[in-house]
Coordinates of C-alpha atoms and ligand atoms in Angstrom, one line a residue:
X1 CA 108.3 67.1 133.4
X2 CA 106.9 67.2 129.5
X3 CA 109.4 64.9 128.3
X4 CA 107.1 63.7 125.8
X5 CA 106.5 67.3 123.9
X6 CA 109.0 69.1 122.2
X7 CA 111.3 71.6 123.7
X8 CA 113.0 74.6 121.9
X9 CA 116.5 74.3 123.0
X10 CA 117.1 77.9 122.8
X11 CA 117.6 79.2 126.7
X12 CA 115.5 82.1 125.7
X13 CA 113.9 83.0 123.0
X14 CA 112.5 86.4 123.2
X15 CA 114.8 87.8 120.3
X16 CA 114.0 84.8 118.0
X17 CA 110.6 85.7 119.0
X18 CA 111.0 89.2 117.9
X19 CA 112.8 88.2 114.5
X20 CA 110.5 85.7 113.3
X21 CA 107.4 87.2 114.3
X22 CA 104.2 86.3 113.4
X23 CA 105.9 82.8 112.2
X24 CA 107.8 82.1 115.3
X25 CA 105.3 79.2 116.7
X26 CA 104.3 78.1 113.0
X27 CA 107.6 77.3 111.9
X28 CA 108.2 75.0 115.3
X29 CA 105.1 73.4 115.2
X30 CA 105.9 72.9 111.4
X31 CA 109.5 71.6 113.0
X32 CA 108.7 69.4 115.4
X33 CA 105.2 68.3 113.4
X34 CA 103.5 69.1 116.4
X35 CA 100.3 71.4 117.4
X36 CA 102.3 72.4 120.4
X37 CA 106.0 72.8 122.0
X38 CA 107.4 74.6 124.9
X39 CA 109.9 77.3 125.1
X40 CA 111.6 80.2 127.4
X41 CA 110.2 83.0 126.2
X42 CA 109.8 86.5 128.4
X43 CA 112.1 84.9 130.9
X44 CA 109.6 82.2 131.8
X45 CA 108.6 78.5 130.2
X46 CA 105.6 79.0 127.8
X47 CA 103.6 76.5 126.3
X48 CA 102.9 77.7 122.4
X49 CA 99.8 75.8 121.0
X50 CA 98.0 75.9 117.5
X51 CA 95.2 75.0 115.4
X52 CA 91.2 74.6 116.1
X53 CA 91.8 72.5 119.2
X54 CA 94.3 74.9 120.9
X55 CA 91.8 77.5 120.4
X56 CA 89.2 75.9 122.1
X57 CA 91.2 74.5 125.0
X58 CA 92.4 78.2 124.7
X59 CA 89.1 79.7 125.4
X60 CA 88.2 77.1 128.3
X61 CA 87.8 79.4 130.7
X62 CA 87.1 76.5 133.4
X63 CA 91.1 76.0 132.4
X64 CA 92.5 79.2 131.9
X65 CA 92.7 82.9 133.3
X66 CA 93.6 86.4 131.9
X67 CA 94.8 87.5 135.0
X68 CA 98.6 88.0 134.9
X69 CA 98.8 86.8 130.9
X70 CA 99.3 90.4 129.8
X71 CA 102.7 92.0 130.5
X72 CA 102.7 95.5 131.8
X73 CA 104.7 97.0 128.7
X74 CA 101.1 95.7 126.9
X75 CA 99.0 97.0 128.9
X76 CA 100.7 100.5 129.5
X77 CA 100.9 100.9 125.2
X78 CA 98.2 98.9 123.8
X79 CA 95.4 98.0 126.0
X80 CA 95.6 100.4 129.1
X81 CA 96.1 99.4 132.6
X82 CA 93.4 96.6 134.0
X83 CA 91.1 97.1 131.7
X84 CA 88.8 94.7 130.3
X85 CA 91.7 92.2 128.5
X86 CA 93.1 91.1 131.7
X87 CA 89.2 90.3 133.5
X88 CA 88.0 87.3 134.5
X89 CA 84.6 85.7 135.5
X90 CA 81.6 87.0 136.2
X91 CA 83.0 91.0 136.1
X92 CA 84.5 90.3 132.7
X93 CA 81.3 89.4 131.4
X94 CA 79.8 92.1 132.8
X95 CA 82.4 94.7 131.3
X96 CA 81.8 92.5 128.3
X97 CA 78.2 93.2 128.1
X98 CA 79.2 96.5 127.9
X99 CA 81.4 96.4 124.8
X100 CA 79.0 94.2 123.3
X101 CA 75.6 96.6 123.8
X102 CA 78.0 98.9 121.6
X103 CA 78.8 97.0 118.7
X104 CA 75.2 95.7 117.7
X105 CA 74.2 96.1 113.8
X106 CA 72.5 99.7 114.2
X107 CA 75.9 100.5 115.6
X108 CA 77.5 99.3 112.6
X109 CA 75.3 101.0 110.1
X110 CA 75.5 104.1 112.2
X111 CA 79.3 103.9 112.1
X112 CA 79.8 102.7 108.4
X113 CA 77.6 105.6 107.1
X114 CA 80.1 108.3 108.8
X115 CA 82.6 106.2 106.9
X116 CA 80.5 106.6 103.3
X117 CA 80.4 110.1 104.0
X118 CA 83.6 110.8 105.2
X119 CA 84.7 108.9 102.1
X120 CA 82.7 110.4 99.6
X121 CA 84.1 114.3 101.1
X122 CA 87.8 113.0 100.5
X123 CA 86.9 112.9 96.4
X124 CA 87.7 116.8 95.5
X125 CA 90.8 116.6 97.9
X126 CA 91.9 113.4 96.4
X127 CA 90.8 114.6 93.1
X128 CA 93.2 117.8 92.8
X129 CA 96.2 115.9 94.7
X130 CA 99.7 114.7 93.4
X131 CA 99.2 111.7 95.3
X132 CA 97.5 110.2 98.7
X133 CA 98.8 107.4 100.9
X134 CA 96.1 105.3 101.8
X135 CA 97.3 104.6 105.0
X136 CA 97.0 108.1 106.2
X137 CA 94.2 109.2 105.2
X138 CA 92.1 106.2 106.6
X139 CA 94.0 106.8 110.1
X140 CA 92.5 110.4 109.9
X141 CA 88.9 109.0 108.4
X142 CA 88.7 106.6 111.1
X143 CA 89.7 108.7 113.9
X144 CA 87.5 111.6 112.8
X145 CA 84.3 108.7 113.3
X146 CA 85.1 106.9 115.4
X147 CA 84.9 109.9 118.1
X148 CA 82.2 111.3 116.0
X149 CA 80.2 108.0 116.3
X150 CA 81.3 107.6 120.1
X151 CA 80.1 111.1 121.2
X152 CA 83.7 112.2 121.9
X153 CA 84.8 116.0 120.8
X154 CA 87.6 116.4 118.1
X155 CA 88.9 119.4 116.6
X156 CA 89.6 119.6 113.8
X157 CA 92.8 120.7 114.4
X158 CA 93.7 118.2 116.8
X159 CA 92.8 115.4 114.1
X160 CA 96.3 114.8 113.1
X161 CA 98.0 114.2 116.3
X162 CA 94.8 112.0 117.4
X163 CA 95.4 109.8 114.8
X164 CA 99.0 109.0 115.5
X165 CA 98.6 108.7 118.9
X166 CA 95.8 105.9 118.4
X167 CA 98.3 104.1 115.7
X168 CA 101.2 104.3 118.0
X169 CA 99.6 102.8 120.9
X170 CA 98.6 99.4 118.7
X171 CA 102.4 99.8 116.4
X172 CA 103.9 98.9 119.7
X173 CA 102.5 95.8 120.2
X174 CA 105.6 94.0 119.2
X175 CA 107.9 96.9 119.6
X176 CA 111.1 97.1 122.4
X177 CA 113.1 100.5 122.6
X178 CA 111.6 103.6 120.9
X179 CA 108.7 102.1 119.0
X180 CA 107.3 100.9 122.5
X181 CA 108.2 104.2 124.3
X182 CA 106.4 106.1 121.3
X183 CA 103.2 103.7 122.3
X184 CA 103.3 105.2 125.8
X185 CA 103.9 108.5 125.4
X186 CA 100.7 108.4 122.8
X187 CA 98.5 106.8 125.2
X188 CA 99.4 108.8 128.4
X189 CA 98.8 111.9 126.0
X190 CA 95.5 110.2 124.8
X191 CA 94.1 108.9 128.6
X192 CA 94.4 113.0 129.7
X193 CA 92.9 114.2 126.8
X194 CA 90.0 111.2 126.9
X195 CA 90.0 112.0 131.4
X196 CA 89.1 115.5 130.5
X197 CA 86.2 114.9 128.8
X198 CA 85.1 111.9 130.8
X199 CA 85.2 114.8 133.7
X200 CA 83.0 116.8 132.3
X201 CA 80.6 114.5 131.4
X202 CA 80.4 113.1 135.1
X203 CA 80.2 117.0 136.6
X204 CA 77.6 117.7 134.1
X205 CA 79.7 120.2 132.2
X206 CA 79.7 118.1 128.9
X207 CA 76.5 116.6 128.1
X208 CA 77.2 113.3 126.3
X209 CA 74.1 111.9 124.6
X210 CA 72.6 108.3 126.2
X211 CA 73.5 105.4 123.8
X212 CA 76.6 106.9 123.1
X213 CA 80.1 105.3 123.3
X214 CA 80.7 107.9 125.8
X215 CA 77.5 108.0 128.1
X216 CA 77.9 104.3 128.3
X217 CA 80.8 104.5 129.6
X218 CA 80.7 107.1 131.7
X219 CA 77.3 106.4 133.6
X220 CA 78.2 101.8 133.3
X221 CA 78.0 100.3 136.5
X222 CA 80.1 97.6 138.0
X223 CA 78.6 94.6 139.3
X224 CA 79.3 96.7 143.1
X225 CA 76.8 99.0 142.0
X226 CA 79.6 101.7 141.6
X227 CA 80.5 104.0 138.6
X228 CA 84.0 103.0 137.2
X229 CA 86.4 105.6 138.2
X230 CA 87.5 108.2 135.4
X231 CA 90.7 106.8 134.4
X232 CA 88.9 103.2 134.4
X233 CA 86.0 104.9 132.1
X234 CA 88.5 106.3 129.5
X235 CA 91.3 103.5 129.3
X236 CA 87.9 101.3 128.3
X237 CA 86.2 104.0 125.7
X238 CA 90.3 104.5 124.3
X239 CA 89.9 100.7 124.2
X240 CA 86.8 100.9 121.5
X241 CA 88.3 103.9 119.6
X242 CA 91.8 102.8 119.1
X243 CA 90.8 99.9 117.7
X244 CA 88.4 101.7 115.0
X245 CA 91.6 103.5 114.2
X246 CA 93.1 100.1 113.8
X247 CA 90.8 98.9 110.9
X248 CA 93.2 101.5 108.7
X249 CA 95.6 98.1 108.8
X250 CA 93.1 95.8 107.0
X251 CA 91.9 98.7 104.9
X252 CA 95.1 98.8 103.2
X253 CA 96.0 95.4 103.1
X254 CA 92.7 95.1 101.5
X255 CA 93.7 97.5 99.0
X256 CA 97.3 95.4 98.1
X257 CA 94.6 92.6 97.9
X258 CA 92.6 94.4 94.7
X259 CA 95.7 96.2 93.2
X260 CA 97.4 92.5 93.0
X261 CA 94.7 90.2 92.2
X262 CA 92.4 91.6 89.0
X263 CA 89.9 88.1 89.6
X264 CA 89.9 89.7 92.8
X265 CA 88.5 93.4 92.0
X266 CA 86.7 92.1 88.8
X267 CA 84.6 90.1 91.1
X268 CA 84.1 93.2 93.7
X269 CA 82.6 95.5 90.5
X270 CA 80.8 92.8 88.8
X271 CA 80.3 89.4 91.3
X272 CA 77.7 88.7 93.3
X273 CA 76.7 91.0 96.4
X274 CA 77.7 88.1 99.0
X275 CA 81.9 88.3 97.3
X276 CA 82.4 91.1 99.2
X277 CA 81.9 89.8 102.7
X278 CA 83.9 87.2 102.1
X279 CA 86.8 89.4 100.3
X280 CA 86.8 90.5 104.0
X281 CA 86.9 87.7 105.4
X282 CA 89.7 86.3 103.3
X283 CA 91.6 90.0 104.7
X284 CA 91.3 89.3 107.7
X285 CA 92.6 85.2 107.6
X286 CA 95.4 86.0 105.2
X287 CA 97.1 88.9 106.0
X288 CA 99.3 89.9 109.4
X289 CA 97.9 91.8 112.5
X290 CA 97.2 89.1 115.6
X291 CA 100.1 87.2 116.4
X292 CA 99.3 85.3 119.2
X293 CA 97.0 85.8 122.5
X294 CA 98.6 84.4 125.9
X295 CA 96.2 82.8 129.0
X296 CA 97.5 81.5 131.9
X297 CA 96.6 78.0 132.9
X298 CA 93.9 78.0 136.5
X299 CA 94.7 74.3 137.8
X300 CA 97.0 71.8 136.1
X301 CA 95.9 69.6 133.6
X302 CA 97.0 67.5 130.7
X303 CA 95.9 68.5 127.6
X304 CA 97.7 66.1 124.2
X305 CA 100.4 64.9 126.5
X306 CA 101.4 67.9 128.2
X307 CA 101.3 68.7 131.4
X308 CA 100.1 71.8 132.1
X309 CA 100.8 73.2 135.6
X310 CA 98.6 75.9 137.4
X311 CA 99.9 79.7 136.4
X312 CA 101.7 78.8 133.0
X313 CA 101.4 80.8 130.3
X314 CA 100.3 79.3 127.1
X315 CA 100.3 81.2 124.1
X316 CA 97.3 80.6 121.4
X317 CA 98.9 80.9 117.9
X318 CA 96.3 82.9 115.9
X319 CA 98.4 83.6 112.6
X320 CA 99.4 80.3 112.4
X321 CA 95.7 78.8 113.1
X322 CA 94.8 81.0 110.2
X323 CA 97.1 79.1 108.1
X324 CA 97.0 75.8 109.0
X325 CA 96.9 73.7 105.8
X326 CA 94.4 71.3 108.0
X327 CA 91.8 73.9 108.2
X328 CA 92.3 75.7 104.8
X329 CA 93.4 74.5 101.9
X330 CA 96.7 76.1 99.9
X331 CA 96.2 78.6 102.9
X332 CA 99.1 81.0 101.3
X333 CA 96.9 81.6 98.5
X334 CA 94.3 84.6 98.6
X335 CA 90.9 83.1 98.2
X336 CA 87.7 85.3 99.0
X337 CA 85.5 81.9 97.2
X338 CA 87.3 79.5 100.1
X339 CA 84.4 81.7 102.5
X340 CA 81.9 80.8 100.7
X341 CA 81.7 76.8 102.3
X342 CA 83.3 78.3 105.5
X343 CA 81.0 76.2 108.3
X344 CA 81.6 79.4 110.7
X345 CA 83.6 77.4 113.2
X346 CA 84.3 79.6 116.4
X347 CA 87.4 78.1 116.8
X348 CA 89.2 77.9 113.3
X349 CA 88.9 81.5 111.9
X350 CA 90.9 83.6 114.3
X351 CA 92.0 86.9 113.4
X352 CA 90.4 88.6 116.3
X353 CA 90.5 85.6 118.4
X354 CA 87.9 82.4 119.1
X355 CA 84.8 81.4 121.0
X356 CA 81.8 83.0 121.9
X357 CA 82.4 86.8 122.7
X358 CA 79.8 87.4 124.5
X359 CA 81.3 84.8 127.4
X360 CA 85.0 84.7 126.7
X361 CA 87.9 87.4 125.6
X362 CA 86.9 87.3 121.6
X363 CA 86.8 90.2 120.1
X364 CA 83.6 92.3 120.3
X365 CA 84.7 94.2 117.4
X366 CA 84.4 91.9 114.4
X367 CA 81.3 93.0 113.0
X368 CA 82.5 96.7 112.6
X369 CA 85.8 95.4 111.5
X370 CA 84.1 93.6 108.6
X371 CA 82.0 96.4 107.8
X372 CA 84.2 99.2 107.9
X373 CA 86.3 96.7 105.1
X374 CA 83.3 96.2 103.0
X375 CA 82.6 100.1 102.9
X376 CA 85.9 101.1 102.2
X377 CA 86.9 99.0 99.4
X378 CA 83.4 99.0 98.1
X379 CA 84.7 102.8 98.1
X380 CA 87.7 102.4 96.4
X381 CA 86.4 99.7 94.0
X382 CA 83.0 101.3 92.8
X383 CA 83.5 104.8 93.5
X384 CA 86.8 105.5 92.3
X385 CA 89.4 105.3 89.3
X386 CA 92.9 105.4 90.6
X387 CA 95.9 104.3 89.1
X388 CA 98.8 102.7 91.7
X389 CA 102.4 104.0 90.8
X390 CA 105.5 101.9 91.9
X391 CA 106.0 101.7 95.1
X392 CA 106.9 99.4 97.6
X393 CA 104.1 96.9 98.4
X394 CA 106.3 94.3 100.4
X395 CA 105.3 93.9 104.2
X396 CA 107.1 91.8 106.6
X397 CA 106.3 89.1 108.5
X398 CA 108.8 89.9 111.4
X399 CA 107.9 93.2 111.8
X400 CA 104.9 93.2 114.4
X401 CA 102.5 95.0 113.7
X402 CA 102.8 94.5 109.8
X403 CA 102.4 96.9 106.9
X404 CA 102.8 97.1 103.2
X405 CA 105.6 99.4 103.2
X406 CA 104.3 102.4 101.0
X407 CA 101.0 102.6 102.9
X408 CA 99.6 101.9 99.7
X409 CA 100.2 105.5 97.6
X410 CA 97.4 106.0 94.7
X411 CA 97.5 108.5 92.2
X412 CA 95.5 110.2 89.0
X413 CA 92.3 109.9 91.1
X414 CA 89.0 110.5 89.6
X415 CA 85.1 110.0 91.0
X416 CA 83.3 107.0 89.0
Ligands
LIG501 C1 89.9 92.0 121.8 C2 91.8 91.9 117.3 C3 89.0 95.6 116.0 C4 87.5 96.0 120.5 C5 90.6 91.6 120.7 C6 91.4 90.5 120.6 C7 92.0 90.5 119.4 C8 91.4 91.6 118.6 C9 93.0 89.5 118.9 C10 91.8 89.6 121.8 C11 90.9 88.4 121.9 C12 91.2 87.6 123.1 O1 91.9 88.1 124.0 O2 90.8 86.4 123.2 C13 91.2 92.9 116.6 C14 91.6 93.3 115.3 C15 90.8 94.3 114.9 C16 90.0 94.6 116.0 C17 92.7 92.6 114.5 C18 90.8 95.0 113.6 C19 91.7 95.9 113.3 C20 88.2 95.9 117.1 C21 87.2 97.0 117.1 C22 86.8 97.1 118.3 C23 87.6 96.2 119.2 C24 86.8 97.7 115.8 C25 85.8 98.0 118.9 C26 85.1 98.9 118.3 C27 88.0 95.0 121.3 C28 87.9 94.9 122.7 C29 88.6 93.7 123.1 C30 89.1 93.2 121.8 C31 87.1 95.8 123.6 C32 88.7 93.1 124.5 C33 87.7 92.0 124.7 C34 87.9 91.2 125.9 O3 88.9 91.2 126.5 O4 86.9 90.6 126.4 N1 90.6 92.3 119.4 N2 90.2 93.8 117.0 N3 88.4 95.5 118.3 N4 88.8 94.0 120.8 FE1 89.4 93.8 118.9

């Protein structure tokens, strides 16, 4: 079958997979000048697709399923056992809702205002150190809001290890061997400390506050009528908190962003309001953190000559999409202005994947991803005079998830 699409010889390519990383599908669709190929990959035959009609075959959902796309060593690091990622139909929508009713713009502002303030406290810390890595102290800022915004109860002293265990759970991603071990030793350490409170709030020994991340949760009702068990409840409120912690990625990439383009950061102090939006838009397109999303096909179908049988798994290129010189021009440059004509396609601009979230898997997130970038640099940019010492700025393509190596170390930092 498929004779008339390209094959990648290899018998398997899982460790080509894991060397070339985020560019494994874009250099063999650049190969075989084709928007899709098949493979062995994971011990099965994939279908890898790319570009704005992938994505919204992709996110047919009349074509393809979650159910089954997400191996186990994903779901027991990074997104937690049968939660929401691997839903379909009518309860995934209804899980959805969920998720969305706590990511509406009051949510935002509620959240990016811990962020100002937490921001704004760092200054005397920052102020009479040698030298802070970005990268750190975003993880911590993040993590100390994003429970504060969700109702959840940190300690101070617990910060720390909080913090790493929400990083470690998303650095696995694309991890085998200790890396992916780390992941789930942080989120079975994370789900008991999240169950414990989740307990308390359903015997009425914690009182949560309604609207919160946490009540929401805790009190949400399936489509049965019934309460989602405890460990259901807290694998989906880790699954808006980790996340948060996530943002620390972009934050810093963000920072390589002003550090190596000056056009860039003279446009952030002195452009128009509307340059910062895109700046984070242009983030989130050009640098690494999605690789790819997999679905697995309902019925079979043809789609561009291929023949796509029922249960295959077809993996969505999203790095590559965001690159594609067909949908952005010189895509390897970074271009915030490129935004500004953007027609706000749902299927060409990625990063968090395509379609309409409130009815398919998109991310929920996006608006407090963009807004947590806007704050921050707006932080860095306006509030702050730091000066960036040598370091090592390089980040990998291969390694999934990616990172400018330092973490983005600042020094001689003074308030504005
Ligand atoms: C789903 C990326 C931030 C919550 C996703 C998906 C991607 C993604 C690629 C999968 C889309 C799909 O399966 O079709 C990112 C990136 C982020 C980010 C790169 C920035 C670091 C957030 C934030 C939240 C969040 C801030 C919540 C506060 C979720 C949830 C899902 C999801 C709950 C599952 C949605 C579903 O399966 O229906 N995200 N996300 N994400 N994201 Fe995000």
């Amino acid at each position: 079958t498929n004779r008339n699409i390209p094959h990648d010889k290899n018998l398997d390519n899982s460790l080509t997979l894991l060397q070339e990383g985020y560019l494994f599908i874009k250099n063999r669709t650049e190969k075989y000048q084709s928007d899709l190929f098949e493979a062995r990959l994971l011990g099965e035959k994939v279908l890898c697709i790319s570009g704005e009609e992938a994505a919204k075959v992709f996110y047919d959902d009349s074509l393809f399923q979650r159910k089954g796309a997400a191996p186990k060593r994903i779901q027991k690091s990074l997104f937690g056992e049968n939660a929401i990622q691997s839903m379909d139909g009518e309860a995934h929508i209804h899980r959805k809702l969920l998720f969305m009713s706590l990511m509406t713009p009051p949510h935002q502002k509620r959240l990016t205002k811990l962020a100002i303030q937490e921001w704004e406290a760092l200054i005397p810390k920052w102020e009479g150190a040698k030298h802070v890595v970005l990268f750190d102290e975003a993880k911590k800022l993040l993590t100390r809001i994003a429970c504060k915004w969700a109702g959840v109860p940190l300690k101070e002293s617990e910060l720390e290890e909080r913090a790493e265990d929400f990083y470690a759970m998303v650095d696995a991603f694309g991890a085998a061997g200790p890396r992916h071990w780390k992941g789930r030793r942080a989120r079975s350490r994370t789900e008991e400390w999240v169950k414990s409170i989740m307990e308390g709030v359903r015997n009425g020994t914690y009182s949560a506050e309604k609207g919160s991340a946490l009540y929401e949760m805790a009190f949400h009702k399936e489509l049965n009528g019934r309460q989602l068990d405890v460990q259901m409840a807290s694998v989906e409120l880790i699954n808006v908190l980790r996340p948060i912690v996530a943002t620390a990625t972009f934050i810093v990439f963000a920072a390589v962003a002003v550090h190596e383009y000056p056009e860039v950061k003279q446009q952030l102090q002195s452009g128009p309001p509307e340059y910062l939006e895109m700046f984070a838009q242009e983030v989130r397109r050009y640098y690494p953190f999605g690789p790819f999303l997999g679905a697995r096909a309902r019925k079979n179908f043809t789609w561009k000559e291929a023949e796509i049988t029922e249960g295959m798994l077809v993996l969505l290129d999203m790095y590559g999409t965001n690159h594609d010189e067909r949908l952005w021009s010189s895509p390897n440059e970074f271009r915030p202005e490129r935004f500004k004509d953007w027609d706000g396609s749902l299927f060409d601009f990625i990063p968090q994947g395509g379609g309409d979230p409130a009815k398919g898997h998109r991310c929920p997130g996006e608006g407090i991803t963009v807004e947590i970038i806007k704050t921050s640099i707006n932080f860095l940019v306006n509030f702050l005079n730091y000066n960036v010492p040598v370091q090592n700025l390089n980040f990998s393509l291969s390694r999934m998830p990616s990172l400018p190596e330092s973490g983005f170390v600042m020094d001689n930092i003074r308030k504005k």
